[in-house]
Amino acid sequence: LEGSQPGFVSLGLSDVFVTFRNQEVLKGVSWDVKSGDRVGLVGANGGGKTTQLKVLNGELEPTTGDVVKSSADLRVAVLRQEFVDELVPERLLKDEFMSVFKEENEIMESLRDSEQELEVADCDPADSDKMQDILDKMQRLQAKADAKDVTGLESRAEKIMDLMGFDNVDSALPVRSFSGGWKMRIGLGKVLLKDPNILLLDEPTNHLDMESVEWLENFLRNQNIPMVIVSHDREFLDQVCTKIVDTEGGLATTYDGNYSKFLKQKAAKMKAWQAKYDAQEKKIKEEKAWIQKFKVKQPVAVKQRLAKLEKLQNSDSYVPKPPFLGKPFKFRFPPAPRLSDSVAEIKSLSHGYSGNPLFSDCEMTIERGDRVALLGPNGSGKSTLLRLVVGSETPEKGTARLVGQNVVCNYFEQNQADVLDMNLTVEQVVSGASGDHSYNELRALMGQFLFKGDTVQKRVEQLSGGEKARLSLCCMMLKPANLLILDEPTNHLDIPAKEMLEEALQNFDGALLVISHDRYFISRIATTICAIEEKEICMYPGDYRFYMEKNERVKEKVEGRYVGGKKIGNAAVVVVEEKKNFGGKAAGVSGRLDKGVKNAKR
């Protein structure tokens, strides 16, 4: 990939304004991505990130302002969120990669058709004019084919397939036989086959397991292509990005460094801005007080000071009022009955589907106060384990059940939206789920889940899949419970909503069992890690950092990939108890050093 890159490339926005229906979406945005940059484009949903990507890619013309390119023929490629929808499930892998070359394939198809026409015309020597026309057409097509280097396309596809980790056997398999993580590699490989100078990635980690996310991090860091990445995955942004563009209210500010450095720089910048503004306002207040005091006795001096004050307020040195960021929205789960010591247990559990076992003779207990994160690759049985615990699925062998007294369980699953009443509005659904929360509290909570203004009056049937998932999670948080079982709760949430959920879970005094591929989220809320490793449940009696230190396979991988980013910290808790062994197989320093489910392609 490096060989095709010119010495220096850049793509940027210069004083770009975009207006939709008399509303300014972008307000004088200026920033660029150039050789050596991996830019993270961050901000709350609705802040203009997608609009900026569309302008950069030429899909949207700015109302005013310019898109600045280092060369007129700069090639920009996008890996969209919906790339999986563009794959053809029944198509063979190699054919899927070759489908990128649409124009080249059409040329080759026309050449084959012309060859057949020539064979037919050859049977009729009298029609020499027709034969000549066909030969002329073939000559033109061949010239186009040579210019496109069609004979080298297959070799290019094979090189990219190899780069993505596919082997010769994989090339003859249908696309549907690959897991989500490997489909991401297909989508990324197809984008790279377009030989881009600039790469735009829109939420590339969505629905990927940790193995796939870590592979993508490592791959992107080793590419020579400048890239812009839209993501709500804070750990991913920390590991990949060299620059952050913060989008807020249609404005964009650039910060050097990864996501953690950006947070520190932004906080320092806002603090300094506020201090300068306060000092300026104090001076203006004192000046106005002097003017008021001496407006009769010293009219000439007062006039001079008024002119000086007006000049300051109209000058470039005047410090405008900083944007009001407000305090982070804090939510508390409603009170619920106190739990008994034991909450849930798994005994001698074996389970699977169609002869393919997921678990083999597993043991596990959850006690009051436990905050357990369930980890494992896609397809390892995490969601199945939750269904077994809550009783919506029956184990083949052994038991999995809730055992405590007074257990009030709220279970959030990925298809939770299916039970919503399609005829109700968002506001009606949330109000119906609420107990004694005030209307203002409900509006604030809905706002955190991006239901603002008129959107609270939308009927559920009008919502997208992601909006329905957010609505379901919002309702679940309003119902009293002392046991929360959450399956990928952060999917479809932006960073402010994730932070609100994290803070609420940190203050939840019941038991928690959660599945998430968001490493930053897990590091903030889990005090115990439960890893599904080779059909066994292995308990790590500590937070995510403890898990990384004790699991040698993970430890080596993590230590090898950190590049000055903020390492994952400890969960925000007062104390992490060294529990017995949680009823599961203890995962100490020895015993499971090289275990772990591989991210199988199929």
Coordinates of C-alpha atoms in Angstrom, one line a residue:
L1 CA 0.0 0.0 0.0
E2 CA 2.8 2.4 0.7
G3 CA 4.3 2.2 -2.8
S4 CA 1.2 3.7 -4.3
Q5 CA 1.2 6.7 -2.0
P6 CA 2.6 10.0 -3.3
G7 CA 5.2 11.8 -1.2
F8 CA 2.7 14.2 0.4
V9 CA -1.1 14.3 0.4
S10 CA -3.6 16.4 2.2
L11 CA -7.3 17.0 2.3
G12 CA -9.0 19.7 4.4
L13 CA -11.9 22.0 5.0
S14 CA -11.4 25.8 4.8
D15 CA -14.0 28.0 6.5
V16 CA -16.8 25.6 5.5
F17 CA -20.4 26.5 6.2
V18 CA -23.2 24.1 5.6
T19 CA -26.9 25.1 5.9
F20 CA -29.9 22.8 5.8
R21 CA -33.4 24.4 5.9
N22 CA -32.1 27.7 7.3
Q23 CA -30.1 25.9 10.0
E24 CA -26.4 26.1 10.1
V25 CA -25.0 22.6 10.6
L26 CA -21.3 23.6 10.1
K27 CA -20.1 27.1 11.0
G28 CA -16.8 28.1 9.5
V29 CA -15.1 24.7 10.0
S30 CA -11.4 24.5 9.1
W31 CA -9.0 21.6 9.6
D32 CA -7.1 19.1 7.5
V33 CA -5.7 15.6 7.4
K34 CA -2.3 15.1 5.8
S35 CA 0.5 12.5 5.4
G36 CA 1.2 10.9 8.8
D37 CA -2.1 11.9 10.3
R38 CA -4.8 9.6 11.8
V39 CA -7.5 12.0 12.7
G40 CA -10.3 11.1 15.2
L41 CA -13.4 13.1 14.5
V42 CA -15.4 13.2 17.7
G43 CA -18.4 14.8 19.2
A44 CA -22.0 14.1 20.3
N45 CA -24.4 12.7 17.7
G46 CA -25.9 15.5 15.7
G47 CA -22.8 17.7 16.0
G48 CA -21.9 17.5 12.3
K49 CA -19.4 14.7 12.0
T50 CA -21.2 12.8 9.2
T51 CA -21.7 16.1 7.4
Q52 CA -18.0 16.8 7.4
L53 CA -17.3 13.3 6.1
K54 CA -19.7 13.9 3.2
V55 CA -18.1 17.2 2.4
L56 CA -14.6 15.7 2.4
N57 CA -15.7 12.8 0.2
G58 CA -17.5 15.1 -2.3
E59 CA -21.0 13.8 -1.6
L60 CA -22.1 17.2 -0.3
E61 CA -21.2 20.7 -1.5
P62 CA -20.6 23.2 1.2
T63 CA -22.9 26.2 1.3
T64 CA -19.7 28.4 1.5
G65 CA -16.1 27.6 2.0
D66 CA -13.7 25.2 0.2
V67 CA -12.5 21.6 0.2
V68 CA -8.7 21.9 -0.2
K69 CA -6.9 19.0 -1.9
S70 CA -3.1 18.5 -2.4
S71 CA -3.9 17.4 -6.0
A72 CA -6.9 17.5 -8.2
D73 CA -6.9 13.7 -8.7
L74 CA -6.7 12.9 -5.0
R75 CA -8.5 9.5 -4.4
V76 CA -10.7 9.4 -1.3
A77 CA -12.3 6.1 -0.1
V78 CA -14.9 5.6 2.6
L79 CA -15.6 2.5 4.8
R80 CA -19.2 3.2 5.7
Q81 CA -21.1 2.0 8.7
E82 CA -23.4 0.0 6.4
F83 CA -20.6 -1.8 4.5
V84 CA -22.0 -5.2 5.5
D85 CA -25.2 -4.4 3.6
E86 CA -23.2 -3.9 0.4
L87 CA -21.7 -7.5 0.6
V88 CA -23.3 -10.3 -1.4
P89 CA -23.7 -13.2 1.0
E90 CA -23.7 -15.9 -1.7
R91 CA -20.8 -14.5 -3.7
L92 CA -17.4 -16.2 -3.3
L93 CA -14.8 -14.3 -1.3
K94 CA -12.5 -13.7 -4.3
D95 CA -15.4 -12.6 -6.5
E96 CA -16.5 -10.2 -3.7
F97 CA -13.0 -8.5 -3.8
M98 CA -13.0 -8.5 -7.6
S99 CA -16.4 -6.8 -7.6
V100 CA -14.6 -3.5 -6.7
F101 CA -13.3 -3.3 -10.2
K102 CA -16.7 -2.5 -11.7
E103 CA -15.5 -0.5 -14.7
E104 CA -12.6 -3.0 -15.4
N105 CA -15.0 -5.9 -15.3
E106 CA -17.4 -4.2 -17.7
I107 CA -14.4 -3.7 -20.1
M108 CA -13.5 -7.4 -19.9
E109 CA -17.1 -8.5 -20.4
S110 CA -17.4 -6.3 -23.5
L111 CA -14.1 -7.8 -24.8
R112 CA -15.5 -11.3 -24.3
D113 CA -18.8 -10.3 -26.1
S114 CA -16.8 -8.8 -29.0
E115 CA -14.8 -12.0 -29.3
Q116 CA -18.0 -14.0 -29.7
E117 CA -19.3 -11.5 -32.3
L118 CA -16.1 -11.9 -34.2
E119 CA -16.4 -15.7 -34.3
V120 CA -19.9 -15.3 -35.7
A121 CA -18.8 -12.7 -38.3
D122 CA -15.8 -14.9 -39.3
C123 CA -18.3 -17.5 -40.6
D124 CA -19.5 -14.9 -43.2
P125 CA -16.4 -13.7 -45.1
A126 CA -18.6 -11.5 -47.2
D127 CA -19.4 -9.2 -44.3
S128 CA -15.8 -7.8 -44.0
D129 CA -17.0 -4.3 -42.9
K130 CA -18.7 -5.8 -39.9
M131 CA -15.6 -7.7 -39.0
Q132 CA -13.5 -4.6 -39.2
D133 CA -16.0 -2.7 -36.9
I134 CA -15.7 -5.5 -34.4
L135 CA -11.9 -5.5 -34.6
D136 CA -11.8 -1.7 -34.2
K137 CA -14.0 -2.0 -31.2
M138 CA -11.8 -4.7 -29.7
Q139 CA -8.8 -2.6 -30.2
R140 CA -10.4 0.3 -28.3
L141 CA -11.5 -2.0 -25.5
Q142 CA -8.0 -3.5 -25.3
A143 CA -6.4 -0.1 -25.0
K144 CA -8.8 0.7 -22.1
A145 CA -8.0 -2.7 -20.5
D146 CA -4.2 -2.0 -20.8
A147 CA -4.6 1.5 -19.3
K148 CA -6.5 -0.1 -16.4
D149 CA -4.0 -2.9 -16.1
V150 CA -6.8 -5.5 -16.0
T151 CA -4.3 -8.4 -16.2
G152 CA -3.0 -7.4 -12.8
L153 CA -6.3 -7.0 -11.0
E154 CA -6.5 -10.6 -9.8
S155 CA -3.0 -10.3 -8.4
R156 CA -3.9 -7.1 -6.6
A157 CA -7.0 -8.7 -5.1
E158 CA -4.9 -11.7 -3.9
K159 CA -2.3 -9.4 -2.2
I160 CA -5.1 -7.5 -0.4
M161 CA -6.7 -10.7 0.7
D162 CA -3.4 -11.9 2.1
L163 CA -2.9 -8.5 3.8
M164 CA -6.4 -8.9 5.5
G165 CA -5.4 -12.4 6.8
F166 CA -7.3 -14.6 4.3
D167 CA -5.7 -17.7 2.8
N168 CA -6.2 -19.6 -0.5
V169 CA -8.8 -21.9 1.0
D170 CA -10.9 -18.8 2.1
S171 CA -11.0 -17.4 -1.5
A172 CA -13.4 -20.1 -2.6
L173 CA -15.8 -19.7 0.3
P174 CA -19.1 -17.7 0.2
V175 CA -19.1 -14.4 2.1
R176 CA -21.9 -15.6 4.4
S177 CA -19.6 -18.1 5.9
F178 CA -17.4 -15.4 7.6
S179 CA -18.0 -13.9 11.0
G180 CA -18.6 -10.2 11.6
G181 CA -15.0 -9.4 12.3
W182 CA -13.9 -11.1 9.1
K183 CA -16.6 -9.3 7.1
M184 CA -15.1 -6.1 8.4
R185 CA -11.8 -7.2 6.9
I186 CA -13.6 -7.8 3.6
G187 CA -15.1 -4.3 3.7
L188 CA -11.8 -2.7 4.5
G189 CA -9.9 -4.8 1.9
K190 CA -12.4 -3.7 -0.8
V191 CA -11.9 -0.1 0.2
L192 CA -8.1 -0.5 0.0
L193 CA -8.4 -2.1 -3.5
K194 CA -9.5 1.3 -4.7
D195 CA -5.9 2.5 -4.0
P196 CA -7.0 5.6 -2.0
N197 CA -4.7 8.5 -1.0
I198 CA -7.0 9.3 1.9
L199 CA -9.1 6.9 3.9
L200 CA -12.4 7.8 5.7
L201 CA -13.8 5.4 8.3
D202 CA -17.3 5.8 9.8
E203 CA -17.7 3.8 13.0
P204 CA -15.4 1.0 11.9
T205 CA -15.6 -0.9 15.3
N206 CA -19.4 -1.2 15.4
H207 CA -20.4 -4.8 16.4
L208 CA -16.8 -6.1 16.4
D209 CA -15.5 -8.3 19.2
M210 CA -12.3 -7.3 21.0
E211 CA -10.1 -9.5 18.9
S212 CA -11.3 -7.8 15.7
V213 CA -11.0 -4.3 17.2
E214 CA -7.4 -5.0 18.3
W215 CA -6.6 -6.4 14.8
L216 CA -8.0 -3.3 13.2
E217 CA -6.1 -1.0 15.6
N218 CA -2.8 -2.7 14.8
F219 CA -3.5 -2.7 11.0
L220 CA -4.5 0.9 10.8
R221 CA -1.4 2.1 12.8
N222 CA 0.8 0.3 10.3
Q223 CA -0.6 1.9 7.2
N224 CA 0.9 4.8 5.4
I225 CA -2.5 6.2 4.4
P226 CA -3.7 9.4 6.1
M227 CA -7.1 8.7 7.6
V228 CA -10.1 10.3 9.3
I229 CA -12.0 8.1 11.8
V230 CA -15.4 8.8 13.2
S231 CA -15.8 6.6 16.4
H232 CA -17.4 6.6 19.8
D233 CA -14.9 3.9 21.0
R234 CA -12.6 5.9 23.3
E235 CA -10.0 3.2 23.7
F236 CA -9.8 2.7 19.9
L237 CA -9.4 6.5 19.5
D238 CA -6.6 6.4 22.1
Q239 CA -4.7 3.6 20.3
V240 CA -5.0 4.7 16.7
C241 CA -5.3 8.5 16.5
T242 CA -2.6 11.1 16.3
K243 CA -4.9 14.1 16.2
I244 CA -8.5 14.8 17.4
V245 CA -11.0 17.1 15.8
D246 CA -13.7 18.0 18.3
T247 CA -17.0 18.9 16.7
E248 CA -19.5 20.7 18.9
G249 CA -22.4 22.8 17.8
G250 CA -21.3 23.0 14.2
L251 CA -17.8 24.2 15.2
A252 CA -14.6 22.2 15.1
T253 CA -11.4 22.5 17.1
T254 CA -8.2 20.5 16.4
Y255 CA -6.0 19.0 19.2
D256 CA -2.7 17.1 18.7
G257 CA -2.4 13.7 20.3
N258 CA -4.8 10.9 21.0
Y259 CA -8.2 10.9 22.8
S260 CA -6.8 11.0 26.4
K261 CA -4.5 13.9 25.5
F262 CA -7.4 15.7 23.8
L263 CA -9.5 15.5 27.0
K264 CA -6.7 17.0 29.1
Q265 CA -6.0 19.7 26.5
K266 CA -9.7 20.6 26.2
A267 CA -10.1 20.8 29.9
A268 CA -7.0 23.1 30.2
K269 CA -8.2 25.2 27.3
M270 CA -11.7 25.7 28.8
K271 CA -10.2 26.5 32.2
A272 CA -7.8 29.1 30.7
W273 CA -10.6 30.6 28.5
Q274 CA -12.9 30.9 31.5
A275 CA -10.1 32.6 33.6
K276 CA -9.4 35.1 30.8
Y277 CA -13.1 35.9 30.4
D278 CA -13.6 36.3 34.2
A279 CA -10.6 38.7 34.4
Q280 CA -11.9 40.7 31.5
E281 CA -15.4 40.9 32.9
K282 CA -14.0 42.0 36.3
K283 CA -12.1 44.8 34.6
I284 CA -15.2 45.8 32.5
K285 CA -17.3 45.8 35.6
E286 CA -14.8 48.0 37.5
E287 CA -14.6 50.4 34.5
K288 CA -18.4 50.7 34.3
A289 CA -18.6 51.4 38.0
W290 CA -16.0 54.2 37.6
I291 CA -18.0 55.6 34.7
Q292 CA -21.2 55.5 36.7
K293 CA -19.5 57.2 39.7
F294 CA -17.9 60.1 37.8
K295 CA -20.3 60.6 34.9
V296 CA -21.3 64.1 36.3
K297 CA -18.0 65.3 37.8
Q298 CA -15.6 64.2 34.9
P299 CA -17.7 64.1 31.7
V300 CA -14.6 64.3 29.4
A301 CA -12.8 61.4 31.1
V302 CA -16.0 59.4 31.2
K303 CA -16.4 59.9 27.4
Q304 CA -12.9 58.8 26.8
R305 CA -13.3 55.7 29.0
L306 CA -16.6 54.8 27.3
A307 CA -14.9 55.0 23.9
K308 CA -12.0 52.8 25.1
L309 CA -14.5 50.3 26.5
E310 CA -16.5 50.2 23.3
K311 CA -13.2 49.7 21.3
L312 CA -12.2 46.8 23.5
Q313 CA -15.6 45.1 23.0
N314 CA -15.3 45.4 19.2
S315 CA -11.7 44.4 19.0
D316 CA -10.1 41.0 18.2
S317 CA -8.6 40.9 21.7
Y318 CA -12.0 40.8 23.3
V319 CA -12.6 37.4 24.9
P320 CA -16.1 36.0 24.1
K321 CA -18.0 34.1 26.8
P322 CA -17.0 30.4 26.8
P323 CA -19.7 28.0 25.8
F324 CA -21.7 26.7 28.8
L325 CA -20.8 23.1 29.1
G326 CA -22.9 22.5 32.2
K327 CA -22.5 19.7 34.7
P328 CA -22.6 16.2 33.4
F329 CA -26.1 14.7 33.7
K330 CA -26.2 12.4 36.6
F331 CA -28.7 9.5 36.8
R332 CA -29.5 7.2 39.7
F333 CA -31.3 3.9 39.4
P334 CA -34.5 3.8 41.5
P335 CA -34.2 2.0 44.8
A336 CA -35.0 -1.7 45.0
P337 CA -35.2 -4.4 47.7
R338 CA -31.9 -5.4 49.3
L339 CA -30.4 -8.6 47.8
S340 CA -29.5 -11.7 49.6
D341 CA -25.8 -12.8 49.5
S342 CA -26.2 -15.2 46.5
V343 CA -27.8 -13.8 43.4
A344 CA -27.2 -16.3 40.5
E345 CA -25.4 -19.6 40.1
I346 CA -24.3 -21.9 37.3
K347 CA -23.6 -25.6 38.1
S348 CA -22.2 -28.3 35.9
L349 CA -23.5 -26.4 32.8
S350 CA -23.0 -27.8 29.4
H351 CA -24.8 -26.3 26.4
G352 CA -24.6 -25.8 22.7
Y353 CA -26.5 -25.9 19.4
S354 CA -26.7 -28.6 16.7
G355 CA -23.9 -30.6 18.2
N356 CA -21.6 -27.6 18.6
P357 CA -20.9 -27.2 22.4
L358 CA -20.5 -23.7 23.8
F359 CA -19.9 -24.6 27.4
S360 CA -18.6 -27.8 29.0
D361 CA -19.2 -28.5 32.7
C362 CA -19.0 -24.9 33.8
E363 CA -19.4 -23.4 37.3
M364 CA -20.0 -19.8 38.3
T365 CA -21.7 -17.8 41.1
I366 CA -22.7 -14.1 41.3
E367 CA -23.1 -12.5 44.7
R368 CA -24.5 -9.2 46.0
G369 CA -22.2 -6.3 45.0
D370 CA -20.5 -8.1 42.1
R371 CA -20.0 -6.2 38.9
V372 CA -19.1 -8.8 36.3
A373 CA -18.1 -8.2 32.7
L374 CA -18.5 -11.2 30.4
L375 CA -15.8 -11.3 27.7
G376 CA -15.3 -13.5 24.7
P377 CA -15.2 -13.4 20.9
N378 CA -18.4 -13.2 18.9
G379 CA -20.0 -16.6 18.8
S380 CA -18.4 -17.9 22.0
G381 CA -21.8 -18.0 23.8
K382 CA -21.9 -14.8 25.9
S383 CA -25.5 -13.8 25.0
T384 CA -26.6 -17.5 25.4
L385 CA -25.2 -17.5 28.9
L386 CA -27.3 -14.5 29.8
R387 CA -30.4 -16.2 28.4
L388 CA -29.7 -19.3 30.4
V389 CA -29.2 -17.3 33.6
V390 CA -32.5 -15.4 33.3
G391 CA -34.4 -18.6 32.3
S392 CA -35.4 -17.7 28.7
E393 CA -33.4 -20.7 27.5
T394 CA -33.1 -24.2 29.0
P395 CA -29.6 -25.7 29.4
E396 CA -28.9 -29.1 27.9
K397 CA -27.1 -30.2 31.1
G398 CA -26.7 -28.7 34.5
T399 CA -28.3 -25.6 35.9
A400 CA -28.2 -21.8 35.3
R401 CA -30.6 -19.7 37.4
L402 CA -31.3 -16.8 39.7
V403 CA -31.2 -18.1 43.3
G404 CA -31.3 -15.1 45.6
Q405 CA -34.3 -13.8 47.6
N406 CA -35.9 -10.5 46.6
V407 CA -34.2 -10.6 43.2
V408 CA -35.6 -7.9 40.9
C409 CA -33.9 -8.4 37.5
N410 CA -33.8 -6.0 34.6
Y411 CA -32.5 -7.8 31.5
F412 CA -31.5 -5.7 28.5
E413 CA -31.0 -7.8 25.4
Q414 CA -30.0 -6.7 21.9
N415 CA -33.5 -7.4 20.5
Q416 CA -35.2 -5.6 23.4
A417 CA -36.8 -3.1 21.0
D418 CA -39.1 -5.9 19.7
V419 CA -41.4 -5.5 22.8
L420 CA -42.0 -1.8 22.4
D421 CA -45.5 -0.6 21.6
M422 CA -45.1 0.8 18.1
N423 CA -48.2 3.1 18.4
L424 CA -46.9 5.1 21.3
T425 CA -44.6 8.2 21.2
V426 CA -41.1 8.2 22.7
E427 CA -42.4 10.5 25.5
Q428 CA -45.3 8.2 26.2
V429 CA -43.1 5.1 26.4
V430 CA -40.6 6.7 28.7
S431 CA -43.4 8.2 31.0
G432 CA -45.0 4.8 31.2
A433 CA -41.8 3.2 32.4
S434 CA -41.2 5.9 35.0
G435 CA -42.0 5.7 38.6
D436 CA -41.7 9.0 40.6
H437 CA -39.3 10.9 38.2
S438 CA -40.3 14.4 37.4
Y439 CA -41.1 15.5 33.9
N440 CA -37.9 17.6 33.8
E441 CA -35.8 14.6 34.9
L442 CA -37.4 12.5 32.2
R443 CA -36.8 15.1 29.5
A444 CA -33.1 15.3 30.6
L445 CA -32.8 11.5 30.5
M446 CA -34.4 11.4 27.1
G447 CA -32.0 14.1 25.9
Q448 CA -29.0 12.0 27.0
F449 CA -30.3 9.2 24.7
L450 CA -30.6 11.8 21.9
F451 CA -34.4 12.3 22.0
K452 CA -34.6 16.0 22.0
G453 CA -37.1 18.6 20.9
D454 CA -39.8 17.3 18.6
T455 CA -38.3 13.8 18.4
V456 CA -39.9 12.9 21.8
Q457 CA -43.2 13.1 19.9
K458 CA -42.2 10.6 17.2
R459 CA -44.0 7.3 17.3
V460 CA -41.9 4.2 18.0
E461 CA -42.7 2.7 14.5
Q462 CA -41.0 5.8 13.0
L463 CA -37.7 5.1 14.8
S464 CA -34.6 3.5 13.4
G465 CA -33.2 0.3 14.9
G466 CA -30.6 2.2 16.9
E467 CA -33.2 4.7 18.2
K468 CA -35.4 1.9 19.4
A469 CA -32.4 0.3 21.2
R470 CA -31.6 3.6 22.9
L471 CA -35.3 4.0 23.9
S472 CA -35.4 0.5 25.4
L473 CA -32.2 1.1 27.4
C474 CA -33.7 4.5 28.6
C475 CA -36.9 2.7 29.8
M476 CA -34.9 0.0 31.5
M477 CA -33.0 2.5 33.6
L478 CA -36.2 3.9 35.0
K479 CA -37.4 0.5 36.5
P480 CA -36.4 -0.5 40.0
A481 CA -34.0 -3.5 40.0
N482 CA -31.3 -4.9 42.2
L483 CA -29.8 -7.1 39.4
L484 CA -28.9 -5.7 36.0
I485 CA -28.1 -8.0 33.2
L486 CA -27.1 -6.0 30.1
D487 CA -26.2 -7.3 26.7
E488 CA -24.2 -4.7 24.7
P489 CA -25.8 -1.6 26.3
T490 CA -23.4 0.9 24.8
N491 CA -24.2 0.0 21.1
H492 CA -25.8 3.1 19.5
L493 CA -24.7 5.4 22.3
D494 CA -22.5 8.4 21.8
I495 CA -19.7 9.3 24.3
P496 CA -21.7 11.6 26.6
A497 CA -24.4 8.9 26.9
K498 CA -21.8 6.2 27.7
E499 CA -20.3 8.5 30.4
M500 CA -23.7 9.0 31.9
L501 CA -24.4 5.2 32.0
E502 CA -21.0 4.5 33.4
E503 CA -21.5 7.0 36.3
A504 CA -24.9 5.5 37.0
L505 CA -23.6 2.0 37.1
Q506 CA -20.7 2.9 39.3
N507 CA -23.3 4.1 41.9
F508 CA -25.7 1.2 41.4
D509 CA -25.7 -0.9 44.7
G510 CA -27.0 -4.1 43.3
A511 CA -25.4 -6.8 41.2
L512 CA -24.4 -6.4 37.6
L513 CA -23.6 -8.8 34.7
V514 CA -22.8 -7.1 31.5
I515 CA -21.6 -8.0 28.0
S516 CA -19.6 -5.3 26.2
H517 CA -16.9 -5.0 23.6
D518 CA -16.2 -1.4 24.7
R519 CA -12.9 -1.8 26.7
Y520 CA -13.1 1.7 28.1
F521 CA -16.6 1.1 29.4
I522 CA -15.6 -2.2 31.0
S523 CA -12.6 -0.6 32.6
R524 CA -14.9 1.9 34.2
I525 CA -17.7 -0.3 35.6
A526 CA -16.5 -3.9 36.1
T527 CA -14.8 -5.3 39.2
T528 CA -14.7 -8.9 38.0
I529 CA -14.0 -10.3 34.6
C530 CA -15.6 -13.5 33.4
A531 CA -13.9 -14.8 30.2
I532 CA -15.2 -17.6 28.1
E533 CA -12.1 -19.5 27.1
E534 CA -12.2 -22.8 25.2
K535 CA -15.7 -23.7 26.4
E536 CA -14.9 -22.9 30.0
I537 CA -15.9 -19.9 32.2
C538 CA -12.8 -18.4 33.8
M539 CA -13.2 -15.8 36.5
Y540 CA -10.6 -13.1 37.1
P541 CA -11.2 -11.6 40.6
G542 CA -10.4 -8.0 39.6
D543 CA -11.1 -5.3 37.1
Y544 CA -10.1 -5.1 33.4
R545 CA -6.6 -4.0 34.2
F546 CA -6.2 -7.0 36.5
Y547 CA -7.5 -9.3 33.8
M548 CA -4.9 -7.9 31.3
E549 CA -2.1 -8.4 33.8
K550 CA -3.2 -12.0 34.7
N551 CA -4.0 -13.2 31.2
E552 CA -0.6 -13.6 29.6
R553 CA -1.9 -13.8 26.1
V554 CA -3.8 -10.6 26.5
K555 CA -1.0 -9.0 28.4
E556 CA 1.6 -9.6 25.7
K557 CA -0.8 -8.3 23.0
V558 CA -1.7 -5.2 25.0
E559 CA 1.9 -4.3 26.0
G560 CA 2.9 -4.6 22.3
R561 CA 0.2 -2.2 21.0
Y562 CA 0.3 0.7 23.4
V563 CA 2.0 3.7 21.7
G564 CA 2.0 6.4 24.3
G565 CA -1.7 6.3 24.8
K566 CA -3.4 6.2 28.1
K567 CA -3.3 2.7 29.4
I568 CA -6.6 1.3 30.7
G569 CA -7.0 2.2 34.3
N570 CA -8.7 0.6 37.3
A571 CA -12.4 0.5 37.7
A572 CA -13.7 3.5 39.6
V573 CA -14.6 1.7 42.9
V574 CA -13.5 2.1 46.5
V575 CA -12.2 -1.4 46.8
V576 CA -11.9 -4.6 44.7
E577 CA -12.4 -7.6 47.0
E578 CA -10.3 -10.7 46.5
K579 CA -13.3 -13.0 46.3
K580 CA -13.1 -16.8 46.9
N581 CA -13.0 -17.9 43.3
F582 CA -16.6 -16.9 42.3
G583 CA -17.5 -20.5 42.0
G584 CA -15.9 -20.6 38.6
K585 CA -12.5 -21.9 37.5
A586 CA -9.9 -19.6 39.1
A587 CA -7.7 -17.9 36.5
G588 CA -4.5 -17.1 38.4
V589 CA -1.0 -16.3 37.1
S590 CA -0.5 -20.0 36.2
G591 CA -3.0 -22.4 34.7
R592 CA -4.4 -20.4 31.8
L593 CA -1.5 -18.5 30.3
D594 CA -2.1 -19.3 26.7
K595 CA -5.8 -20.1 26.6
G596 CA -8.5 -18.1 24.8
V597 CA -11.0 -18.5 22.1
K598 CA -9.6 -17.6 18.7
N599 CA -11.7 -15.2 16.6
A600 CA -12.6 -18.0 14.2
K601 CA -13.3 -16.9 10.6
R602 CA -16.3 -19.3 10.4

